[in-house]
mmCIF file of C-alpha atoms and ligand atoms in Angstrom:
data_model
loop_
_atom_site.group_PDB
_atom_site.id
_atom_site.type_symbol
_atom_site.label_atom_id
_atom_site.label_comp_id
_atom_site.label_asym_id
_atom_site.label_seq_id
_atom_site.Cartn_x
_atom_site.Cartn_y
_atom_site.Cartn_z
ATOM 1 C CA UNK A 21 82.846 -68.013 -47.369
ATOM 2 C CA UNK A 22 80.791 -65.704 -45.101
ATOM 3 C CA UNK A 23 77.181 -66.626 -44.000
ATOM 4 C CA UNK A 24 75.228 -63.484 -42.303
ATOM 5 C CA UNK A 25 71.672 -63.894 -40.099
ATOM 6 C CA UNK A 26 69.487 -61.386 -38.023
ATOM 7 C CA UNK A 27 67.297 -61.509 -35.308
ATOM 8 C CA UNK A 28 64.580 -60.070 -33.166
ATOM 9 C CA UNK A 29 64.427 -59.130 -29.643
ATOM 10 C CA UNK A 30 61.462 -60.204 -27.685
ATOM 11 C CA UNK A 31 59.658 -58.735 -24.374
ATOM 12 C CA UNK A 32 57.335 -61.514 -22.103
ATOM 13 C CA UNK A 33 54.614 -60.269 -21.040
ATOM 14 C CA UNK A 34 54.597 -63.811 -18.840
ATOM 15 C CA UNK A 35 57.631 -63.782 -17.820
ATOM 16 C CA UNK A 36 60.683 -66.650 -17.851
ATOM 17 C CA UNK A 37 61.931 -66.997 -14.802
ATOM 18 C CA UNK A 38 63.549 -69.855 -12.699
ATOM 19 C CA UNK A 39 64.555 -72.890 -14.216
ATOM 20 C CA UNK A 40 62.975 -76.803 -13.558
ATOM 21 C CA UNK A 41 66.705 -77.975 -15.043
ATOM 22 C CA UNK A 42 70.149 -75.230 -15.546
ATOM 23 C CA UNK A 43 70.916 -77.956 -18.558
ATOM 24 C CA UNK A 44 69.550 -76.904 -21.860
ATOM 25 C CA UNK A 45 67.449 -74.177 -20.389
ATOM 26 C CA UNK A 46 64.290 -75.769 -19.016
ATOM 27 C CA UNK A 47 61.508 -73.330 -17.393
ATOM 28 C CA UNK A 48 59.985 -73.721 -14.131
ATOM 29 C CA UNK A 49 56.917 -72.066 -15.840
ATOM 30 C CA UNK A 50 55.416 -71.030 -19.629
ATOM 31 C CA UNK A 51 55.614 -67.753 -20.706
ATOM 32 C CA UNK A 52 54.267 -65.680 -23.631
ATOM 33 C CA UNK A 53 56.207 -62.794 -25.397
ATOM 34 C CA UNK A 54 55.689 -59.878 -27.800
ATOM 35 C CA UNK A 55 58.399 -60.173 -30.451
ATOM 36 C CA UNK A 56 60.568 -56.614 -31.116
ATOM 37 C CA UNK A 57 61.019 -56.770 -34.534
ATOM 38 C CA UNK A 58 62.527 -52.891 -34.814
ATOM 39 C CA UNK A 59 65.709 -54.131 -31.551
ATOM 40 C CA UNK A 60 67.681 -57.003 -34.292
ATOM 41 C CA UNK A 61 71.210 -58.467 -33.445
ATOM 42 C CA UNK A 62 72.791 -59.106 -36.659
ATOM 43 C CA UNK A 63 75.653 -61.933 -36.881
ATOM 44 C CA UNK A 64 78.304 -62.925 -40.095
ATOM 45 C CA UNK A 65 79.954 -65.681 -39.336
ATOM 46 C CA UNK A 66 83.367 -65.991 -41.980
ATOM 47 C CA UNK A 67 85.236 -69.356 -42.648
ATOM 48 C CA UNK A 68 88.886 -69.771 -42.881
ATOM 49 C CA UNK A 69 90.218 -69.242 -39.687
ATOM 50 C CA UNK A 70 92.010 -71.937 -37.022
ATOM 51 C CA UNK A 71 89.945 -71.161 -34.252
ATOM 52 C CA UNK A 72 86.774 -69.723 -33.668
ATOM 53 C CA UNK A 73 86.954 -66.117 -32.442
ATOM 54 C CA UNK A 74 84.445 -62.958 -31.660
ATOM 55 C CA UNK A 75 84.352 -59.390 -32.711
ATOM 56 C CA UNK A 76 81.915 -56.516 -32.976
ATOM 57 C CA UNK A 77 80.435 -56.012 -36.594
ATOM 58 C CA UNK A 78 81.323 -52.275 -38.266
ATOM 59 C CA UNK A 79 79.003 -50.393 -39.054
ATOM 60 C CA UNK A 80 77.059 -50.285 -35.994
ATOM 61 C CA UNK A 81 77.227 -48.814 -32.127
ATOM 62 C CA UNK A 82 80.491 -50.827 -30.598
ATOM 63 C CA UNK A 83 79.308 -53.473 -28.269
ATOM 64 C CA UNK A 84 82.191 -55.229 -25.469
ATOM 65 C CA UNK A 85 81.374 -58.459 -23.871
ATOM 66 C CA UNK A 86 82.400 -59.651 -20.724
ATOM 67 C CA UNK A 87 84.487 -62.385 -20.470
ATOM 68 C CA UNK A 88 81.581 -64.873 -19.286
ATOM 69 C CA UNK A 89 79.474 -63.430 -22.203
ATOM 70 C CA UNK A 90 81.816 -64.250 -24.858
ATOM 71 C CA UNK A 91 82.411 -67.901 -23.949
ATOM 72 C CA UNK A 92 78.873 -67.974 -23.588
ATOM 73 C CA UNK A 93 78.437 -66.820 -27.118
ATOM 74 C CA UNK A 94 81.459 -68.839 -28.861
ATOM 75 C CA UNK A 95 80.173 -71.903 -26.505
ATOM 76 C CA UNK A 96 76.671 -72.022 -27.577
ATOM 77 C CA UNK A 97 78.543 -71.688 -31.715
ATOM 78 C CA UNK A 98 80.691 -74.590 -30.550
ATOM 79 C CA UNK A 99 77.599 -76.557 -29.726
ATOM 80 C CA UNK A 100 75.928 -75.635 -32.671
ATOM 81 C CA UNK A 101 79.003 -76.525 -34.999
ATOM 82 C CA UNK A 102 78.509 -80.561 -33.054
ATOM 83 C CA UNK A 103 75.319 -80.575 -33.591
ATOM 84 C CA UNK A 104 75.403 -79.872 -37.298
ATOM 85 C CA UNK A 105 78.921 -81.289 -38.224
ATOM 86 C CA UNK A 106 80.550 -78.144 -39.188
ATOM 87 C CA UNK A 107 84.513 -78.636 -39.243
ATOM 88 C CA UNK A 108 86.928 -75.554 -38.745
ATOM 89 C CA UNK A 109 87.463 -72.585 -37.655
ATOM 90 C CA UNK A 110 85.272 -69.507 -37.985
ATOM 91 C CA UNK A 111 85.308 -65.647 -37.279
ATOM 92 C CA UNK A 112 81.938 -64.608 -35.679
ATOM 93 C CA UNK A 113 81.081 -60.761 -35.883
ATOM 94 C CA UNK A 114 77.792 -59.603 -34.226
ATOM 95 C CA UNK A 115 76.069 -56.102 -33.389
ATOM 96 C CA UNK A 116 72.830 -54.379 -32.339
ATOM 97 C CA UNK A 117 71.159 -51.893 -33.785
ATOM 98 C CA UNK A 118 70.212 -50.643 -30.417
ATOM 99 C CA UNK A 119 72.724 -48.851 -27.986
ATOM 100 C CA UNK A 120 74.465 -51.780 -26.147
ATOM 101 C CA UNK A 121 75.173 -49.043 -23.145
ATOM 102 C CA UNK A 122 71.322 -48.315 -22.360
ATOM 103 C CA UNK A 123 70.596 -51.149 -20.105
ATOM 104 C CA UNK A 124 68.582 -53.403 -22.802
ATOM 105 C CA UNK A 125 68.994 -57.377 -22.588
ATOM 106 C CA UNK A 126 70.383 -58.188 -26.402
ATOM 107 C CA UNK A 127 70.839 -62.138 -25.164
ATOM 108 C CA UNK A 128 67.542 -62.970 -26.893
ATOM 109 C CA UNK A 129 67.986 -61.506 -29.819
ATOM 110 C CA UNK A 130 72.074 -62.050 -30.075
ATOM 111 C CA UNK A 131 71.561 -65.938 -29.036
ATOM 112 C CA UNK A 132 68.753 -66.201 -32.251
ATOM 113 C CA UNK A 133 70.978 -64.413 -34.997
ATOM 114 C CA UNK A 134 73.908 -66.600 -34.038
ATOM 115 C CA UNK A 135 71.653 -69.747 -34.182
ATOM 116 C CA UNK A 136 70.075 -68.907 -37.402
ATOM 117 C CA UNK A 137 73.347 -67.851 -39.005
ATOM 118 C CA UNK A 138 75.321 -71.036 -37.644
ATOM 119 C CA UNK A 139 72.515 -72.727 -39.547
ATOM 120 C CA UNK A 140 72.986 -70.920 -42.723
ATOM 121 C CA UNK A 141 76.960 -72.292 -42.315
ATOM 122 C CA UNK A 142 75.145 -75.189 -41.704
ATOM 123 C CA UNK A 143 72.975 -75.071 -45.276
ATOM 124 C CA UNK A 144 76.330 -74.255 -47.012
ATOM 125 C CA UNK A 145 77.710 -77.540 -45.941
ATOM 126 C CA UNK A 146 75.126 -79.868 -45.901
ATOM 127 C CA UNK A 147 72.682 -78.830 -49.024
ATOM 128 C CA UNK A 148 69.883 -80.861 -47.719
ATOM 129 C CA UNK A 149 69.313 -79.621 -44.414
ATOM 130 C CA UNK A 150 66.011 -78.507 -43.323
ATOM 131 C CA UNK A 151 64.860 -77.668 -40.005
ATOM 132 C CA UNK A 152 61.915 -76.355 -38.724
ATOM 133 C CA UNK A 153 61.272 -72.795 -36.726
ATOM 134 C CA UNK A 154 60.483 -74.931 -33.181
ATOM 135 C CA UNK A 155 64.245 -77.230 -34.297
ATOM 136 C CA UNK A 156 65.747 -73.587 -34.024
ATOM 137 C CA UNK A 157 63.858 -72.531 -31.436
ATOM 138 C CA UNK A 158 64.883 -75.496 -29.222
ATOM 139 C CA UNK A 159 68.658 -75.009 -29.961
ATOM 140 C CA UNK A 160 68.763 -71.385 -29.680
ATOM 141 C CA UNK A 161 67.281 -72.184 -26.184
ATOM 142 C CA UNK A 162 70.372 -74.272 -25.204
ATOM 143 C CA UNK A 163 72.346 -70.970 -25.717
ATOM 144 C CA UNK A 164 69.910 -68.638 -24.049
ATOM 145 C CA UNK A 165 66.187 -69.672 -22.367
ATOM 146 C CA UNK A 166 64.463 -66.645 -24.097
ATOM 147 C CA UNK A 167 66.104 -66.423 -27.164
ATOM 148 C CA UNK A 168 63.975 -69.024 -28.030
ATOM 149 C CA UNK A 169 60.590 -66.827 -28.500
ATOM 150 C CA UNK A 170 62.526 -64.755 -30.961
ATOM 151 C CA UNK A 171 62.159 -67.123 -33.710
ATOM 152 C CA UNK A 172 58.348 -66.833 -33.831
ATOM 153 C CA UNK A 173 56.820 -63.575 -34.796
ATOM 154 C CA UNK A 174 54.981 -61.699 -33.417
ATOM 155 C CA UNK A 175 53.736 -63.727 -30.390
ATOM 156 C CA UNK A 176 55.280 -67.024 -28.994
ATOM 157 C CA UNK A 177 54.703 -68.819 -26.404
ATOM 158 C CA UNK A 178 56.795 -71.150 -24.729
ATOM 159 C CA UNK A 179 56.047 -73.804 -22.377
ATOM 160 C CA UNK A 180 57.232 -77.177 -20.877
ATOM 161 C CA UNK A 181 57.431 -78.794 -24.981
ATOM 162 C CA UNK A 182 59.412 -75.871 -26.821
ATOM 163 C CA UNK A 183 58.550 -72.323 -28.001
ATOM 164 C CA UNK A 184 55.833 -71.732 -31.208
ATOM 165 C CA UNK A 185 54.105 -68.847 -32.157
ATOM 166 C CA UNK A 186 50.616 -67.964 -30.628
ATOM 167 C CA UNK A 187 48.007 -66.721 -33.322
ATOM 168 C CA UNK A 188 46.795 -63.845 -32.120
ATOM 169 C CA UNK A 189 45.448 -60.661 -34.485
ATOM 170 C CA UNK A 190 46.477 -58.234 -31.768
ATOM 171 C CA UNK A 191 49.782 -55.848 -33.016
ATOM 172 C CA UNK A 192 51.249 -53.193 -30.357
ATOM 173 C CA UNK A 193 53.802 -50.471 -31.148
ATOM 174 C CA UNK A 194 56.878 -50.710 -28.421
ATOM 175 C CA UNK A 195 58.487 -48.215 -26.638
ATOM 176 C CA UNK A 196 61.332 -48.574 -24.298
ATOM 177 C CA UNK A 197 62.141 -45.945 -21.521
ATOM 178 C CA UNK A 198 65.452 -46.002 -20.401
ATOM 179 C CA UNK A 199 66.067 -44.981 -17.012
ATOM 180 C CA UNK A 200 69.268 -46.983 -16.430
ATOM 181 C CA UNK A 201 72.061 -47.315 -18.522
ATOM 182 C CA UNK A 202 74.279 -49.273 -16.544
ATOM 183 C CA UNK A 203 75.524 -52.654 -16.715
ATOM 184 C CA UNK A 204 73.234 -54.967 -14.578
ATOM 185 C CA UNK A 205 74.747 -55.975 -10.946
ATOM 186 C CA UNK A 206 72.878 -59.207 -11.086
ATOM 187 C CA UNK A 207 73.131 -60.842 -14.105
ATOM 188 C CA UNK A 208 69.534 -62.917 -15.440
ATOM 189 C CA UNK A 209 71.382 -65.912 -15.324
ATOM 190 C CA UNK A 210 72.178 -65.131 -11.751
ATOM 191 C CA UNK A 211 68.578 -64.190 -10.784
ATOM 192 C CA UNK A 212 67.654 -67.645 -12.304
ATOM 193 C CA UNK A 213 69.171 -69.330 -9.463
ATOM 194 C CA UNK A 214 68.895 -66.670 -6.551
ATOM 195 C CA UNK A 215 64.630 -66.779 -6.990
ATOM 196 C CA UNK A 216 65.202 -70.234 -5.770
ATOM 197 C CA UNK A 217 65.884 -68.873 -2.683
ATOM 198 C CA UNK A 218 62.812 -66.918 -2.508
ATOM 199 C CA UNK A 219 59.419 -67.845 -0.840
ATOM 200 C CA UNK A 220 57.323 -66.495 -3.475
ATOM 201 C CA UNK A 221 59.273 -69.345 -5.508
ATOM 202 C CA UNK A 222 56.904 -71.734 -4.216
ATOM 203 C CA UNK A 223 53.603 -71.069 -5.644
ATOM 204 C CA UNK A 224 55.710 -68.834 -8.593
ATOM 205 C CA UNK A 225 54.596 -71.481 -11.293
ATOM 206 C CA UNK A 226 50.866 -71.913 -10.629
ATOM 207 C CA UNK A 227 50.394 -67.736 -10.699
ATOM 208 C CA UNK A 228 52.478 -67.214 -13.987
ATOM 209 C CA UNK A 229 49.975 -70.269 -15.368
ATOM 210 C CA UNK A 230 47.094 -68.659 -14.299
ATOM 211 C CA UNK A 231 47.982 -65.266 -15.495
ATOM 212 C CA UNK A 232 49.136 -66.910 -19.081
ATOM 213 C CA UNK A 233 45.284 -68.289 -19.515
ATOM 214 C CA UNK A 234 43.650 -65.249 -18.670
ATOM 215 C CA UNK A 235 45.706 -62.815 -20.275
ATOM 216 C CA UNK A 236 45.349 -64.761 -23.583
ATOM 217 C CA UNK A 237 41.508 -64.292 -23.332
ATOM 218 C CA UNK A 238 42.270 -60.913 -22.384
ATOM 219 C CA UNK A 239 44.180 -60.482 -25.661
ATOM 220 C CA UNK A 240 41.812 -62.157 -27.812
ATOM 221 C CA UNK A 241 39.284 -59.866 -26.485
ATOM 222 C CA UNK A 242 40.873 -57.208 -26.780
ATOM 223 C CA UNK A 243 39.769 -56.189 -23.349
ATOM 224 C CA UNK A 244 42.799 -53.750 -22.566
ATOM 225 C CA UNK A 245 42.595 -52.545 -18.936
ATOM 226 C CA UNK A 246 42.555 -56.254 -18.038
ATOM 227 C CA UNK A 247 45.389 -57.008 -20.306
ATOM 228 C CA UNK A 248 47.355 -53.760 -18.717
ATOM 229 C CA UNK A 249 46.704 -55.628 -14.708
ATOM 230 C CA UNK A 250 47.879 -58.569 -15.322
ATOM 231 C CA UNK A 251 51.007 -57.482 -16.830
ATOM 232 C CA UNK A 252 51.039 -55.041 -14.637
ATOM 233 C CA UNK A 253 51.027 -57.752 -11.959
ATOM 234 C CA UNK A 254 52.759 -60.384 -13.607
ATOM 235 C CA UNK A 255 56.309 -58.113 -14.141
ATOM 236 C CA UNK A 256 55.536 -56.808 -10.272
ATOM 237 C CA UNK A 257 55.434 -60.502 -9.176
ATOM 238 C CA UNK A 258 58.838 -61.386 -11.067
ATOM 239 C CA UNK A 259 60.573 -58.253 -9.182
ATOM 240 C CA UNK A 260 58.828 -59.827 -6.054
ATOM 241 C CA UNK A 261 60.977 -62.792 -6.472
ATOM 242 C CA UNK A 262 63.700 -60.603 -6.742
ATOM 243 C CA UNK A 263 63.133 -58.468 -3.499
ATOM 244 C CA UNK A 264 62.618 -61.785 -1.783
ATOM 245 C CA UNK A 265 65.240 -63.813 -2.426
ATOM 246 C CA UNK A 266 68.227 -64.242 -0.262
ATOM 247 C CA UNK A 267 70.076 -62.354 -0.618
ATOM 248 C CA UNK A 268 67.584 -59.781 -1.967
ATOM 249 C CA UNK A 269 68.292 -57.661 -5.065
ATOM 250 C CA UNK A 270 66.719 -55.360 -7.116
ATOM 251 C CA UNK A 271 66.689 -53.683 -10.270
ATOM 252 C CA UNK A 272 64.377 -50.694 -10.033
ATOM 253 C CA UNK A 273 65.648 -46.770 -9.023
ATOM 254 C CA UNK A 274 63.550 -44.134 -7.897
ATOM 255 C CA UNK A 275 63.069 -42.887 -11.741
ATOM 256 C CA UNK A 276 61.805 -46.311 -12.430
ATOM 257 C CA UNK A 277 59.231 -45.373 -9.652
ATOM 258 C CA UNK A 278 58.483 -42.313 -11.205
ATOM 259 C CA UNK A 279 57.927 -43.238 -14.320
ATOM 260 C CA UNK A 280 55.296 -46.028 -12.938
ATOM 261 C CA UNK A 281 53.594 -43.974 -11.437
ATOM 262 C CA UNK A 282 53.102 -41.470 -14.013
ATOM 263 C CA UNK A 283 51.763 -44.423 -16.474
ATOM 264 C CA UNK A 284 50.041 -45.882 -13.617
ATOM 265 C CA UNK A 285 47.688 -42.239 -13.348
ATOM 266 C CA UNK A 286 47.124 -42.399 -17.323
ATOM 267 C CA UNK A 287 45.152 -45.000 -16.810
ATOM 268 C CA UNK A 288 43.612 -43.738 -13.472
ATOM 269 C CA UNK A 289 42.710 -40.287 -15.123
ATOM 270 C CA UNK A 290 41.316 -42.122 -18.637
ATOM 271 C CA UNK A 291 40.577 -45.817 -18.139
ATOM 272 C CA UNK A 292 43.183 -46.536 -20.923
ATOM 273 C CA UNK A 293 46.984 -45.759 -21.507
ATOM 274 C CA UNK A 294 49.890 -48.465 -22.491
ATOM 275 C CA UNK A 295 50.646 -52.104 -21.536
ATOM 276 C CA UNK A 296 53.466 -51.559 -19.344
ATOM 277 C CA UNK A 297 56.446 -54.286 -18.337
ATOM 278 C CA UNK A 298 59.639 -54.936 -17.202
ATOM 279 C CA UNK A 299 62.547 -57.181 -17.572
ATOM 280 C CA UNK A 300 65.254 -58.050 -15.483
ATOM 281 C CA UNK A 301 66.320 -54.130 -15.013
ATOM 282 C CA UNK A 302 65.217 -51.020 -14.248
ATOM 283 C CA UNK A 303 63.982 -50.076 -18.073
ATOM 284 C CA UNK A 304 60.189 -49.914 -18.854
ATOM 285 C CA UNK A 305 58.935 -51.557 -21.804
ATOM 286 C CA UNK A 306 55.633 -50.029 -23.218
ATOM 287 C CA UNK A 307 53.076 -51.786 -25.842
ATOM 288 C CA UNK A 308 50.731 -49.608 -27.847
ATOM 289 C CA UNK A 309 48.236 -49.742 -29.527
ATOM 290 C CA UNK A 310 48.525 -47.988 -32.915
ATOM 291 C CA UNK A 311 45.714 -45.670 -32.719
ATOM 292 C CA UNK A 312 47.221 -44.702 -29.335
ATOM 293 C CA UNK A 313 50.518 -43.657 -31.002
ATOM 294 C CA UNK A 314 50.096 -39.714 -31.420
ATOM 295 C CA UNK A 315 48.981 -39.914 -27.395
ATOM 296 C CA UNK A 316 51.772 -41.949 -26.427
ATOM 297 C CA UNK A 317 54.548 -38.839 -28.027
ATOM 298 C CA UNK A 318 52.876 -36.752 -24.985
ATOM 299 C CA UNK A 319 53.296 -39.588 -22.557
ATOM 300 C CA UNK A 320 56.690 -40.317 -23.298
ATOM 301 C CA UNK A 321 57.776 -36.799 -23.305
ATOM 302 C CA UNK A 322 60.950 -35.915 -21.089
ATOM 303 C CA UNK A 323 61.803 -39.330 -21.125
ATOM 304 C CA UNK A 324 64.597 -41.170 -23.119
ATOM 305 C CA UNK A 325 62.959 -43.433 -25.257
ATOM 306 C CA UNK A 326 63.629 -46.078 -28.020
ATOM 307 C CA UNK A 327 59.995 -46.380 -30.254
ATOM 308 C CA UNK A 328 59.237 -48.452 -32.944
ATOM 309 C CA UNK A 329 57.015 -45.531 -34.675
ATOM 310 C CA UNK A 330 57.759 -42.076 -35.778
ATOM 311 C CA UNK A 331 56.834 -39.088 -35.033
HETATM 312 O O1 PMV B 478 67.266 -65.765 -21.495
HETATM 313 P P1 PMV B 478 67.752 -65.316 -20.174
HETATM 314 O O2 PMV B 478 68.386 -66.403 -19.388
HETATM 315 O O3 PMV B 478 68.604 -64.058 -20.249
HETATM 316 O O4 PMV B 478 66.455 -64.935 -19.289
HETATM 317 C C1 PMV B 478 65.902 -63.690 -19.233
HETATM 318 C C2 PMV B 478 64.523 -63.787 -18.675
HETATM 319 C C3 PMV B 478 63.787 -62.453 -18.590
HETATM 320 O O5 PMV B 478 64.186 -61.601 -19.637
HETATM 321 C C4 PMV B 478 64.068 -61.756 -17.268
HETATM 322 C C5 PMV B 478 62.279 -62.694 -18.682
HETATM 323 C C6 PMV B 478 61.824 -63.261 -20.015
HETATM 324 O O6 PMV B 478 60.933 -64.099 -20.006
HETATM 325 O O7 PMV B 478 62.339 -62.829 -21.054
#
C-alpha cells in the first residue's frame, strides 16, 4: 500500500517567533501568514517495511537532511502513527519542488505533507476517520510551529487556540529573491530559544499584537503603503530580536541590504511597489499585487528569483 499527500509553504507577514512552551509548539505571540501555494513538499509514505525509514522522492531536485532534521521528520511520523493507531513499519519519501540548496525554509510545508499523508495511512486503516483542517493543523504544529498555517489557504492566522484561515478577498503574487543559498548557521529552532535572551523579547508580544490588528484593517482596506510599513516593520523587528540576543546573530548580507534598499526607493520614487518580508534568512519574500505583475519583471531584474507568475 502507498498513501501520497502535498503541501503548501507559507510566508507570515506577523511573524512566529519565540515560544510561551518548547512542548507541542506553543507561540509567545499570534501571527498571520500568506499561504505559497506554487513552493509544495510532496510526501508517499509505502507500507511493508520493519522500521520506519526516510528518502528523497525521484523525480524531483535531491534534497539531504541533517541528522537532527531527519529524526525530526521520522519523530513527528512516529507521533502521528500513536496518535492514530497505525501499526508497522513504513518507508517515507518526500521532495520539494523548489531548490532545497537556495536558502528557502521547506519545514512548513514538509511538516504539512507528512501530516496530511500520515492521515491518509490513517483513512486506509481506520475507514471512519474524519478530522477537521484546525485537528491537522494542531498536529502538524507538534512537528513544526508554522507548518501549521499551511493547512489553511490562502490566509491563516494562528494564535494562542490553534491556526484557521482568515477570510480575506485580498490575493498577492509571490516572489522570492534569493541572495543566499547557504545552509542557515542558526537554525529557527535555535533562534526560538536565543530571542529569549534578547531585550526586545520583553515587550516582543504586545508589538506583533498590535501590528496583527492593524495590518488586518490594512488588508481589508486595501490600503497598501500601510500594509507595506508594517511588514516592513514587523520582519525588521523579528531580525531585531535576532541582532539583540546574546549571543547576537544575524541572517542578512550586504546583498540583502541592497536589495532593500532598492525596493525600499520603489516605493519612495512612486508611493507603491511590493509587500516586502523576511524569514529567518537572508532571502526576500515579495507579495504582489496582480496588476503590479508586468512592473514587478523590471523590479526583479538581475536578481535570482523564484515567482509564482510568468512572464
Ligand atoms: O516552524 P519553525 O519552528 O521553523 O519556525 C519558523 C518561524 C519563522 O519562519 C521564522 C517565522 C514564521 O512565522 O513563519
Amino acid at each position: 500500500m502507498k498513501v501520497e499527500a502535498s503541501a503548501p509553504s507559507n510566508i507570515a507577514l506577523i511573524k512566529y517567533m519565540g515560544k510561551s512552551q518548547t512542548q507541542g509548539n506553543l507561540p509567545a505571540n499570534s501571527s498571520l501568514s500568506y499561504t505559497l501555494e506554487n513552493l509544495r513538499s510532496f510526501v508517499v509514505v509505502e507500507a511493508g517495511f520493519d522500521n520506519d525509514t526516510w528518502a528523497p522522492l525521484p523525480g524531483f531536485a535531491p534534497i539531504s537532511l541533517s541528522e537532527t532534521g531527519l529524526n525530526k521528520f521520522l519523530s513527528h511520523f512516529q507521533f502521528l502513527k500513536q496518535h492514530w493507531h497505525i501499526p508497522g513499519g513504513y518507508k517515507i519519501l518526500s521532495a520539494n519542488n523548489f531548490p532545497s540548496d537556495c536558502g528557502l525554509a521547506s519545514s512548513a510545508s514538509s511538516f504539512a505533507a507528512l501530516t496530511l499523508a500520515t492521515y491518509e495511512l490513517a483513512k486506509a486503516t481506520h475507514w471512519d476517520l474524519q478530522e477537521s483542517p484546525e485537528e491537522l493543523s494542531r498536529l502538524s504544529r507538534a512537528g513544526s510551529g508554522s507548518s501549521c498555517r499551511s493547512m489553511f489557504s490562502p490566509w491563516a492566522q494562528w494564535s494562542s487556540e490553534g491556526a484557521e484561515a482568515w477570510d480575506c478577498p485580498v490575493r498577492f503574487e509571490h516572489a522570492v529573491v534569493i541572495v543566499e543559498g547557504e545552509k542557515k548557521a542558526v537554525s529557527s529552532s535555535q533562534a526560538h530559544q536565543r530571542v529569549n535572551s534578547s531585550l526586545l523579547f520583553l515587550y516582543r508580544a504586545s508589538r506583533a499584537e498590535k501590528r496583527l490588528i492593524e495590518l488586518k484593517v490594512a488588508l481589508m482596506k486595501q490600503d497598501w503603503p500601510q500594509v507595506y510599513e508594517l511588514c516592513w516593520s514587523e520582519f525588521f523587528d523579528m531580525h531585531a530580536l535576532f541582532e539583540t540576543s546574546s549571543p547576537s546573530f544575524g541572517y542578512m548580507t550586504g546583498e540583502t541590504w541592497k536589495a532593500l534598499e532598492k525596493f525600499r526607493a520603489i516605493w519612495r520614487e512612486h508611493g507603491d511597489g511590493p509587500i516586502v518580508t523576511m524569514d529567518a534568512g537572508a532571502n526576500i519574500h515579495l507579495l504582489i499585487r496582480s496588476e503590479q505583475t508586468k512592473k514587478a519583471d523590471e523590479w526583479l531584474h538581475g536578481f535570482k528569483v523564484i515567482k509564482s507568475w510568468s512572464e
